[in-house]
Structures are given as C-alpha cells and as structure tokens.
C-alpha cells in the first residue's frame, strides 16, 4: 500500500473471517503492528476463541516492517525515569498514526464490511504506539494491547512531565480498555521494570479498564502468545461475553427472550453489533443446539421464533435458512416452508453454492406432509 504520510510503501496483511463472502454482517477490526511476528498468532488465537464463543469474529489488519530501523522509526521515543533512555532519533509516531487513521483504515472500511469497534496491538517498541493513541484526549481505538511494555517510560509518550504510571492513574475512566504485558525474564534482568506492574495490579486500575500481566516463565518475545490470550480473555470475559446456555436447559426457560436481552445488553457494553454463535464445538452452547433442545421438548413454534430472530441478524445464511425451512415443515406451515425454501434457493444461486441435492430434499419433505399436521 502506497502512503503519502509514510512517503513509502507498506506491506499489509489481511485476514477475513471464515465464510466472510457468504455473510452480510459487519465485523470489528483488529490492527496488528509488528505483523511480521504477531499477525498469525493473533489470527490463530481469535479464531480459536470465536469457535468457542469467547470473542467476536474480526477482520485482522497487520502492518509489516521491513527491518528494525523501520520498526523503531514509527514507534514513540522512550525516555526512562532513571537509567539509560531508549531514544529512536528518527521516530515519527504521528506519521504512523496518520497512516493508520487517515489512509489504511478508511481503505479497509471502504472495501470491506466493518464496524467501528477497533483494537490495536503492538509489542516492545510498537507497544508505545498503542499507548500513544490511548493517552490522547479522544483515542481512535476502543481497545489497546501493549505487549512487552516498558513502564519506566516518561514524558516522551505525550509530553507529560510525569511518569506513565501517573498519567494512567489520572486518565479518564471512559477511555475503554488497555492491557500491558511483560515477560518474567524482563523482570529478572531489570527488577525495576516489574514495580509499576505491581502498582497497577490494584483493582482501582482494573476498574478503569487498565490491566497488567507479567507472563510467567517467558522471555521478551515468547510472552506474546500467553499475553494475547490473557488480553482477549479480559477484553471479552466469558461471564460477560458468552450466554449462560446452561440456564436455558431448564423446562421453563424462554431462550428467545433471554438471548435477545443478552445480546442487546452486549451491544450497549461494546458499542457494536454482536451476534450469537450459530454452531460451535460444543453444539448445545449455540443457536443450533438450542433449537434442537427446544424440539426435543416439543416447543416447535418457540424454536421457529428463535430461528426467525437469528435470521434477522444473520441474513442470507444458508444454515439458518435451511433450519427455518425444516422448522416450518415441523410446525406444519407449508406456505412458510416454501417461503424459506425460495429464499434459500436465491442465496444458493447468489453464493454459487453446490446445494442442489439439499434443495431437492427439502422440497420433497414439504410436499410429503399433510396440511392438517399442525404442531
């Protein structure tokens, strides 16, 4: 990608969620600095978490650096409270900022279906770019992940006469989420680096969305994997992000009301459109599993209503339309079954899917039941 701000080219890595082309939904964005090292790791962790309903499907955008000089050149310069400073003389964090916000993401927004919920990840020198955005009066990103971070940094982040710990202590609580990690080996080599992490491990920081983590038994770069997993588990905590499907297993539960309310509250919490997991590794913890459970209890019309709500969120989804057609057959509504079969046929043609046998099977089932078989 050519950039007028960087006055050069940058290689951009891009990951689109599974079945992106077959969906109509919009996705949050995760921007990865140090993409050469962190891109595959980030994609892998997010994919595994999404399949377990522990994170949203996301578009991941990675920015590569050709060499160490280029990497250091766009990180924020770091100066320490005491000891040696790490000064990147050619540092231009404002240029990288402009490139991301005025060129790269506007292009991604124009070309792909995105939501305006954005996460940025950086490591070691580029962790300072993450903090650079966070300390703005109005951060561009909603969530910030700074791996292998150096808390001994001073004013060079934002011109403040105080330490970074002081700046974070006095930051506003509405800035969203920021996560700092450090390797245990870094603390072993420089014990002072761990002191700010101990200070900021207090609940008063966590309540502001500021989280710290020293990865045990790791070195500077190795900590990235365990730290990313920890960061996403805090950004999307299981008790907040994943529905309590076990509570739906009782006979008197109303899954539709519960799930509609759950995702409505989640939308408000994250300020983005969130979606239920259609199918997962543990089937019952999903829409498909919940529909099967409702049919076992002979709650056929309630299962149909749940699928109709799911279809309003996941339109043009072949699995949902197939299930809707089958559910309409189960409740004995031939007209509705044909309606969903026609919608499914149009999606199959549009997406170029080879599902002709499934369409024939459904048509045969529709013609086979009698009009008085209402359930």
CSV table of C-alpha atoms in Angstrom, one decimal:
chain,number,residue,atom,x,y,z
A,1,UNK,CA,0.0,0.0,0.0
A,2,UNK,CA,1.4,3.4,-1.0
A,3,UNK,CA,1.3,6.0,1.7
A,4,UNK,CA,1.6,9.8,1.4
A,5,UNK,CA,2.1,10.1,5.1
A,6,UNK,CA,4.9,7.5,5.3
A,7,UNK,CA,6.2,8.5,1.8
A,8,UNK,CA,6.8,4.9,1.1
A,9,UNK,CA,5.1,1.5,0.6
A,10,UNK,CA,3.9,-0.7,3.4
A,11,UNK,CA,3.0,-4.4,3.2
A,12,UNK,CA,-0.4,-5.1,4.7
A,13,UNK,CA,-1.6,-8.5,5.9
A,14,UNK,CA,-5.3,-9.1,5.9
A,15,UNK,CA,-7.4,-11.8,7.5
A,16,UNK,CA,-11.2,-12.0,6.7
A,17,UNK,CA,-13.4,-14.2,9.0
A,18,UNK,CA,-14.5,-17.7,7.9
A,19,UNK,CA,-17.4,-17.5,5.4
A,20,UNK,CA,-17.0,-13.8,5.0
A,21,UNK,CA,-18.1,-13.9,1.4
A,22,UNK,CA,-21.3,-15.8,2.3
A,23,UNK,CA,-22.4,-13.4,5.1
A,24,UNK,CA,-23.9,-9.9,5.2
A,25,UNK,CA,-22.7,-9.0,8.7
A,26,UNK,CA,-20.2,-6.3,9.6
A,27,UNK,CA,-17.1,-7.1,11.6
A,28,UNK,CA,-14.9,-5.3,14.2
A,29,UNK,CA,-11.3,-4.5,13.2
A,30,UNK,CA,-8.1,-5.6,15.0
A,31,UNK,CA,-4.9,-3.7,13.8
A,32,UNK,CA,-1.7,-5.5,14.5
A,33,UNK,CA,1.6,-3.7,14.5
A,34,UNK,CA,4.7,-5.9,14.3
A,35,UNK,CA,2.7,-8.0,11.9
A,36,UNK,CA,5.7,-10.0,10.8
A,37,UNK,CA,5.7,-11.6,14.3
A,38,UNK,CA,2.2,-11.1,15.7
A,39,UNK,CA,-0.2,-11.5,12.7
A,40,UNK,CA,-0.5,-15.3,12.5
A,41,UNK,CA,-0.5,-15.5,16.3
A,42,UNK,CA,-3.4,-13.0,16.6
A,43,UNK,CA,-5.5,-14.6,13.9
A,44,UNK,CA,-5.0,-18.1,15.4
A,45,UNK,CA,-6.0,-17.0,18.9
A,46,UNK,CA,-9.0,-15.1,17.7
A,47,UNK,CA,-10.2,-18.0,15.5
A,48,UNK,CA,-10.0,-20.4,18.4
A,49,UNK,CA,-11.7,-18.1,20.8
A,50,UNK,CA,-14.5,-17.3,18.3
A,51,UNK,CA,-15.2,-21.0,17.7
A,52,UNK,CA,-15.8,-21.3,21.5
A,53,UNK,CA,-17.9,-18.1,21.6
A,54,UNK,CA,-15.2,-16.3,23.5
A,55,UNK,CA,-14.6,-13.4,21.1
A,56,UNK,CA,-16.3,-11.8,18.0
A,57,UNK,CA,-15.3,-12.8,14.5
A,58,UNK,CA,-13.0,-10.0,13.4
A,59,UNK,CA,-11.1,-8.6,10.4
A,60,UNK,CA,-7.4,-8.5,11.3
A,61,UNK,CA,-5.2,-5.9,9.6
A,62,UNK,CA,-1.4,-6.3,10.0
A,63,UNK,CA,1.2,-3.7,9.3
A,64,UNK,CA,4.6,-5.1,8.5
A,65,UNK,CA,8.1,-3.6,9.0
A,66,UNK,CA,10.9,-4.4,6.5
A,67,UNK,CA,13.6,-4.1,9.2
A,68,UNK,CA,14.4,-2.9,12.7
A,69,UNK,CA,15.0,0.7,11.6
A,70,UNK,CA,11.6,0.9,10.0
A,71,UNK,CA,10.0,-0.6,13.1
A,72,UNK,CA,11.8,1.8,15.5
A,73,UNK,CA,11.2,4.7,13.2
A,74,UNK,CA,7.5,4.8,13.8
A,75,UNK,CA,7.4,3.9,17.5
A,76,UNK,CA,7.2,6.5,20.1
A,77,UNK,CA,10.6,7.5,21.6
A,78,UNK,CA,11.1,6.2,25.1
A,79,UNK,CA,12.9,8.0,27.8
A,80,UNK,CA,13.3,6.5,31.3
A,81,UNK,CA,12.8,7.9,34.7
A,82,UNK,CA,16.3,6.7,35.6
A,83,UNK,CA,19.0,4.8,33.8
A,84,UNK,CA,19.6,4.7,30.1
A,85,UNK,CA,17.0,6.0,27.7
A,86,UNK,CA,15.9,4.3,24.5
A,87,UNK,CA,15.8,7.1,22.0
A,88,UNK,CA,14.6,6.5,18.5
A,89,UNK,CA,16.1,9.6,16.8
A,90,UNK,CA,14.0,9.1,13.6
A,91,UNK,CA,10.9,8.3,15.5
A,92,UNK,CA,7.6,9.5,13.8
A,93,UNK,CA,4.7,8.1,15.7
A,94,UNK,CA,2.4,10.9,14.4
A,95,UNK,CA,3.1,9.7,10.9
A,96,UNK,CA,2.2,6.1,11.7
A,97,UNK,CA,-0.9,7.5,13.4
A,98,UNK,CA,-1.9,9.4,10.3
A,99,UNK,CA,-1.2,6.4,8.1
A,100,UNK,CA,-3.5,4.1,10.1
A,101,UNK,CA,-6.3,6.6,10.7
A,102,UNK,CA,-6.3,8.6,7.5
A,103,UNK,CA,-5.2,6.0,4.9
A,104,UNK,CA,-5.2,2.4,6.0
A,105,UNK,CA,-8.5,2.0,7.9
A,106,UNK,CA,-10.5,4.3,5.6
A,107,UNK,CA,-9.5,2.0,2.8
A,108,UNK,CA,-10.4,-1.1,4.8
A,109,UNK,CA,-13.8,0.5,5.7
A,110,UNK,CA,-14.5,1.2,2.1
A,111,UNK,CA,-13.5,-2.2,0.8
A,112,UNK,CA,-14.8,-4.5,3.5
A,113,UNK,CA,-17.8,-4.7,5.8
A,114,UNK,CA,-16.5,-3.3,9.1
A,115,UNK,CA,-17.8,-2.0,12.4
A,116,UNK,CA,-16.4,1.0,14.2
A,117,UNK,CA,-15.1,-1.1,17.1
A,118,UNK,CA,-11.3,-1.2,16.8
A,119,UNK,CA,-8.5,-2.8,18.7
A,120,UNK,CA,-4.8,-2.1,18.3
A,121,UNK,CA,-1.9,-4.4,19.2
A,122,UNK,CA,1.8,-3.6,19.4
A,123,UNK,CA,4.9,-5.1,21.0
A,124,UNK,CA,8.1,-3.8,22.5
A,125,UNK,CA,8.9,-0.6,20.5
A,126,UNK,CA,5.5,-0.6,18.8
A,127,UNK,CA,3.7,-1.0,22.2
A,128,UNK,CA,4.5,2.7,22.6
A,129,UNK,CA,2.3,3.4,19.5
A,130,UNK,CA,-0.5,1.7,21.4
A,131,UNK,CA,0.0,3.9,24.4
A,132,UNK,CA,0.4,7.0,22.1
A,133,UNK,CA,-3.2,6.5,21.0
A,134,UNK,CA,-4.6,5.7,24.4
A,135,UNK,CA,-3.2,8.8,26.0
A,136,UNK,CA,-4.9,11.1,23.5
A,137,UNK,CA,-7.9,13.1,24.7
A,138,UNK,CA,-10.1,11.1,22.4
A,139,UNK,CA,-8.4,7.8,21.5
A,140,UNK,CA,-9.1,6.5,18.0
A,141,UNK,CA,-9.2,2.8,19.2
A,142,UNK,CA,-11.6,1.2,21.6
A,143,UNK,CA,-9.2,-1.3,22.9
A,144,UNK,CA,-5.4,-1.2,23.3
A,145,UNK,CA,-3.0,-4.1,23.8
A,146,UNK,CA,0.6,-3.2,24.6
A,147,UNK,CA,2.9,-6.3,24.8
A,148,UNK,CA,6.4,-6.3,26.3
A,149,UNK,CA,5.7,-2.8,27.5
A,150,UNK,CA,8.2,-0.5,29.3
A,151,UNK,CA,6.6,1.3,32.2
A,152,UNK,CA,9.7,3.1,33.1
A,153,UNK,CA,8.9,5.4,30.3
A,154,UNK,CA,8.4,9.1,30.9
A,155,UNK,CA,7.0,12.1,29.2
A,156,UNK,CA,8.2,11.1,25.8
A,157,UNK,CA,4.9,9.4,25.2
A,158,UNK,CA,2.8,12.6,25.3
A,159,UNK,CA,4.9,15.5,26.6
A,160,UNK,CA,3.7,15.0,30.2
A,161,UNK,CA,6.2,15.9,33.0
A,162,UNK,CA,5.2,12.8,34.9
A,163,UNK,CA,5.7,9.1,34.6
A,164,UNK,CA,3.4,6.8,32.5
A,165,UNK,CA,2.0,5.3,35.8
A,166,UNK,CA,1.0,8.8,36.9
A,167,UNK,CA,-0.6,9.6,33.6
A,168,UNK,CA,-2.6,6.3,33.6
A,169,UNK,CA,-3.6,6.9,37.3
A,170,UNK,CA,-5.1,10.2,36.3
A,171,UNK,CA,-6.6,9.1,33.0
A,172,UNK,CA,-10.4,9.2,32.5
A,173,UNK,CA,-12.3,6.0,33.1
A,174,UNK,CA,-14.2,6.3,29.8
A,175,UNK,CA,-11.1,5.5,27.7
A,176,UNK,CA,-12.0,1.9,27.3
A,177,UNK,CA,-9.6,-0.9,27.6
A,178,UNK,CA,-5.8,-1.1,27.8
A,179,UNK,CA,-3.7,-4.2,28.6
A,180,UNK,CA,0.1,-4.2,29.3
A,181,UNK,CA,2.2,-7.3,29.5
A,182,UNK,CA,5.8,-8.1,30.4
A,183,UNK,CA,7.9,-11.2,30.3
A,184,UNK,CA,9.2,-12.7,33.6
A,185,UNK,CA,12.7,-12.7,32.0
A,186,UNK,CA,12.5,-9.0,31.6
A,187,UNK,CA,11.8,-8.5,35.3
A,188,UNK,CA,14.6,-10.9,36.1
A,189,UNK,CA,17.1,-8.8,34.1
A,190,UNK,CA,15.7,-5.4,35.2
A,191,UNK,CA,13.7,-5.8,38.5
A,192,UNK,CA,12.6,-2.1,38.4
A,193,UNK,CA,10.5,-2.9,35.3
A,194,UNK,CA,8.2,-5.0,37.4
A,195,UNK,CA,7.5,-2.4,40.0
A,196,UNK,CA,4.9,-0.4,38.0
A,197,UNK,CA,3.1,-3.6,37.1
A,198,UNK,CA,2.7,-4.4,40.9
A,199,UNK,CA,1.4,-0.8,41.5
A,200,UNK,CA,-1.1,-1.1,38.7
A,201,UNK,CA,-2.3,-4.5,39.5
A,202,UNK,CA,-4.7,-2.9,42.0
A,203,UNK,CA,-8.5,-3.0,41.5
A,204,UNK,CA,-8.6,0.8,41.1
A,205,UNK,CA,-6.8,0.4,37.8
A,206,UNK,CA,-8.8,-2.6,36.6
A,207,UNK,CA,-12.0,-0.7,37.3
A,208,UNK,CA,-10.8,1.9,34.8
A,209,UNK,CA,-10.1,-0.7,32.2
A,210,UNK,CA,-6.3,-0.8,32.8
A,211,UNK,CA,-4.9,-4.3,33.1
A,212,UNK,CA,-1.4,-5.6,33.6
A,213,UNK,CA,0.2,-9.0,33.3
A,214,UNK,CA,3.7,-10.5,33.9
A,215,UNK,CA,3.8,-13.7,31.8
A,216,UNK,CA,5.4,-16.4,33.9
A,217,UNK,CA,8.4,-18.4,32.6
A,218,UNK,CA,8.7,-16.4,29.4
A,219,UNK,CA,11.2,-14.2,27.6
A,220,UNK,CA,10.6,-10.9,25.9
A,221,UNK,CA,9.1,-12.2,22.6
A,222,UNK,CA,7.9,-15.6,23.8
A,223,UNK,CA,5.4,-13.9,26.2
A,224,UNK,CA,3.3,-12.7,23.2
A,225,UNK,CA,1.2,-15.8,22.9
A,226,UNK,CA,0.2,-16.2,26.5
A,227,UNK,CA,-0.2,-12.4,26.9
A,228,UNK,CA,-2.5,-12.1,23.9
A,229,UNK,CA,-4.7,-14.9,25.2
A,230,UNK,CA,-4.9,-13.2,28.6
A,231,UNK,CA,-5.7,-9.8,27.0
A,232,UNK,CA,-8.6,-11.2,24.9
A,233,UNK,CA,-9.9,-13.1,28.0
A,234,UNK,CA,-10.1,-9.7,29.8
A,235,UNK,CA,-11.5,-7.8,26.8
A,236,UNK,CA,-14.1,-10.5,26.2
A,237,UNK,CA,-14.6,-12.2,29.6
A,238,UNK,CA,-16.5,-15.4,29.5
A,239,UNK,CA,-19.1,-14.5,32.1
A,240,UNK,CA,-19.9,-11.3,30.1
A,241,UNK,CA,-19.4,-12.4,26.5
A,242,UNK,CA,-20.9,-15.9,26.3
A,243,UNK,CA,-24.5,-16.6,27.1
A,244,UNK,CA,-25.3,-18.9,30.1
A,245,UNK,CA,-26.7,-21.6,27.9
A,246,UNK,CA,-26.9,-24.0,30.9
A,247,UNK,CA,-29.7,-21.8,32.3
A,248,UNK,CA,-31.7,-22.5,29.1
A,249,UNK,CA,-31.7,-26.2,29.8
A,250,UNK,CA,-34.5,-26.0,32.4
A,251,UNK,CA,-38.0,-26.8,31.2
A,252,UNK,CA,-39.5,-23.4,32.0
A,253,UNK,CA,-36.8,-21.3,30.2
A,254,UNK,CA,-37.5,-18.9,27.4
A,255,UNK,CA,-34.4,-18.9,25.2
A,256,UNK,CA,-35.6,-16.2,22.7
A,257,UNK,CA,-36.3,-13.6,25.4
A,258,UNK,CA,-33.1,-14.4,27.2
A,259,UNK,CA,-30.9,-14.3,24.1
A,260,UNK,CA,-32.5,-11.1,22.7
A,261,UNK,CA,-31.9,-9.3,26.0
A,262,UNK,CA,-28.4,-10.8,26.4
A,263,UNK,CA,-27.2,-9.5,23.0
A,264,UNK,CA,-29.0,-6.2,23.4
A,265,UNK,CA,-27.0,-5.6,26.6
A,266,UNK,CA,-23.8,-6.8,25.0
A,267,UNK,CA,-24.3,-4.3,22.1
A,268,UNK,CA,-24.5,-1.5,24.6
A,269,UNK,CA,-21.5,-2.7,26.5
A,270,UNK,CA,-19.2,-2.9,23.5
A,271,UNK,CA,-20.9,-0.3,21.3
A,272,UNK,CA,-21.1,-2.6,18.4
A,273,UNK,CA,-23.4,-5.2,16.8
A,274,UNK,CA,-22.8,-8.5,18.4
A,275,UNK,CA,-24.0,-11.9,17.0
A,276,UNK,CA,-25.0,-15.2,18.6
A,277,UNK,CA,-22.9,-18.3,17.8
A,278,UNK,CA,-24.7,-20.3,15.2
A,279,UNK,CA,-22.7,-23.6,15.6
A,280,UNK,CA,-19.8,-24.3,18.0
A,281,UNK,CA,-17.5,-27.1,19.2
A,282,UNK,CA,-20.0,-27.8,22.0
A,283,UNK,CA,-23.2,-27.9,20.0
A,284,UNK,CA,-25.6,-27.2,22.8
A,285,UNK,CA,-23.9,-23.9,23.5
A,286,UNK,CA,-25.2,-22.4,20.3
A,287,UNK,CA,-28.3,-21.5,18.3
A,288,UNK,CA,-28.3,-24.8,16.5
A,289,UNK,CA,-28.0,-26.7,19.8
A,290,UNK,CA,-30.7,-24.6,21.5
A,291,UNK,CA,-33.2,-25.2,18.6
A,292,UNK,CA,-32.5,-29.0,18.9
A,293,UNK,CA,-33.2,-28.9,22.6
A,294,UNK,CA,-36.4,-27.0,22.1
A,295,UNK,CA,-37.6,-29.5,19.5
A,296,UNK,CA,-36.8,-32.3,22.0
A,297,UNK,CA,-39.2,-30.7,24.3
A,298,UNK,CA,-41.8,-30.2,21.5
A,299,UNK,CA,-41.5,-26.4,21.7
A,300,UNK,CA,-41.7,-26.3,17.9
A,301,UNK,CA,-43.1,-22.8,17.4
A,302,UNK,CA,-40.8,-21.3,20.0
A,303,UNK,CA,-37.8,-22.9,18.1
A,304,UNK,CA,-39.2,-21.4,14.9
A,305,UNK,CA,-39.3,-17.9,16.6
A,306,UNK,CA,-35.7,-18.3,17.8
A,307,UNK,CA,-34.6,-19.1,14.2
A,308,UNK,CA,-36.5,-16.2,12.8
A,309,UNK,CA,-34.8,-13.8,15.2
A,310,UNK,CA,-31.4,-15.4,14.3
A,311,UNK,CA,-32.2,-14.8,10.6
A,312,UNK,CA,-32.9,-11.1,11.3
A,313,UNK,CA,-29.2,-10.9,12.5
A,314,UNK,CA,-27.6,-13.4,10.1
A,315,UNK,CA,-29.5,-12.8,6.9
A,316,UNK,CA,-28.6,-14.8,3.8
A,317,UNK,CA,-27.1,-17.6,5.9
A,318,UNK,CA,-27.7,-20.9,4.3
A,319,UNK,CA,-27.6,-22.9,7.5
A,320,UNK,CA,-30.2,-20.6,9.1
A,321,UNK,CA,-32.5,-20.7,6.1
A,322,UNK,CA,-32.2,-24.5,5.9
A,323,UNK,CA,-33.1,-24.8,9.6
A,324,UNK,CA,-36.0,-22.3,9.1
A,325,UNK,CA,-37.4,-24.4,6.2
A,326,UNK,CA,-37.1,-27.6,8.2
A,327,UNK,CA,-38.7,-25.9,11.3
A,328,UNK,CA,-41.6,-24.6,9.2
A,329,UNK,CA,-42.2,-28.2,8.0
A,330,UNK,CA,-42.1,-29.4,11.6
A,331,UNK,CA,-44.8,-26.9,12.7
A,332,UNK,CA,-46.8,-27.8,9.6
A,333,UNK,CA,-46.8,-24.5,7.8
A,334,UNK,CA,-46.3,-25.4,4.1
A,335,UNK,CA,-46.6,-21.8,2.9
A,336,UNK,CA,-43.9,-20.6,5.3
A,337,UNK,CA,-41.7,-23.6,4.4
A,338,UNK,CA,-41.9,-22.7,0.7
A,339,UNK,CA,-41.1,-19.1,1.5
A,340,UNK,CA,-37.9,-20.0,3.3
A,341,UNK,CA,-37.0,-22.6,0.7
A,342,UNK,CA,-37.3,-19.9,-2.0
A,343,UNK,CA,-35.1,-17.6,0.0
A,344,UNK,CA,-32.6,-20.4,0.4
A,345,UNK,CA,-32.6,-21.1,-3.3
A,346,UNK,CA,-31.9,-17.5,-4.1
A,347,UNK,CA,-28.9,-17.4,-1.7
A,348,UNK,CA,-27.6,-20.7,-3.1
A,349,UNK,CA,-27.6,-19.2,-6.6
A,350,UNK,CA,-26.1,-15.9,-5.4
A,351,UNK,CA,-23.3,-17.5,-3.5
A,352,UNK,CA,-22.7,-20.2,-6.1
A,353,UNK,CA,-23.1,-23.0,-3.6
A,354,UNK,CA,-23.5,-26.6,-4.7
A,355,UNK,CA,-26.6,-27.4,-2.6
A,356,UNK,CA,-29.0,-28.6,-5.3
A,357,UNK,CA,-29.5,-32.0,-3.5
A,358,UNK,CA,-30.3,-30.3,-0.2
A,359,UNK,CA,-32.9,-28.1,-2.0
A,360,UNK,CA,-34.5,-31.2,-3.6
A,361,UNK,CA,-34.6,-33.0,-0.3
A,362,UNK,CA,-36.3,-30.0,1.4
A,363,UNK,CA,-38.8,-29.7,-1.5
A,364,UNK,CA,-39.7,-33.4,-1.2
A,365,UNK,CA,-40.2,-33.0,2.6
A,366,UNK,CA,-42.5,-30.0,2.0
A,367,UNK,CA,-44.6,-32.0,-0.5
A,368,UNK,CA,-44.8,-35.0,1.8
A,369,UNK,CA,-46.5,-33.6,4.9
A,370,UNK,CA,-50.3,-33.1,5.1
A,371,UNK,CA,-51.8,-29.7,5.7
A,372,UNK,CA,-53.6,-30.8,8.9
A,373,UNK,CA,-50.3,-31.9,10.6
A,374,UNK,CA,-50.1,-28.7,12.6
A,375,UNK,CA,-47.8,-28.8,15.6
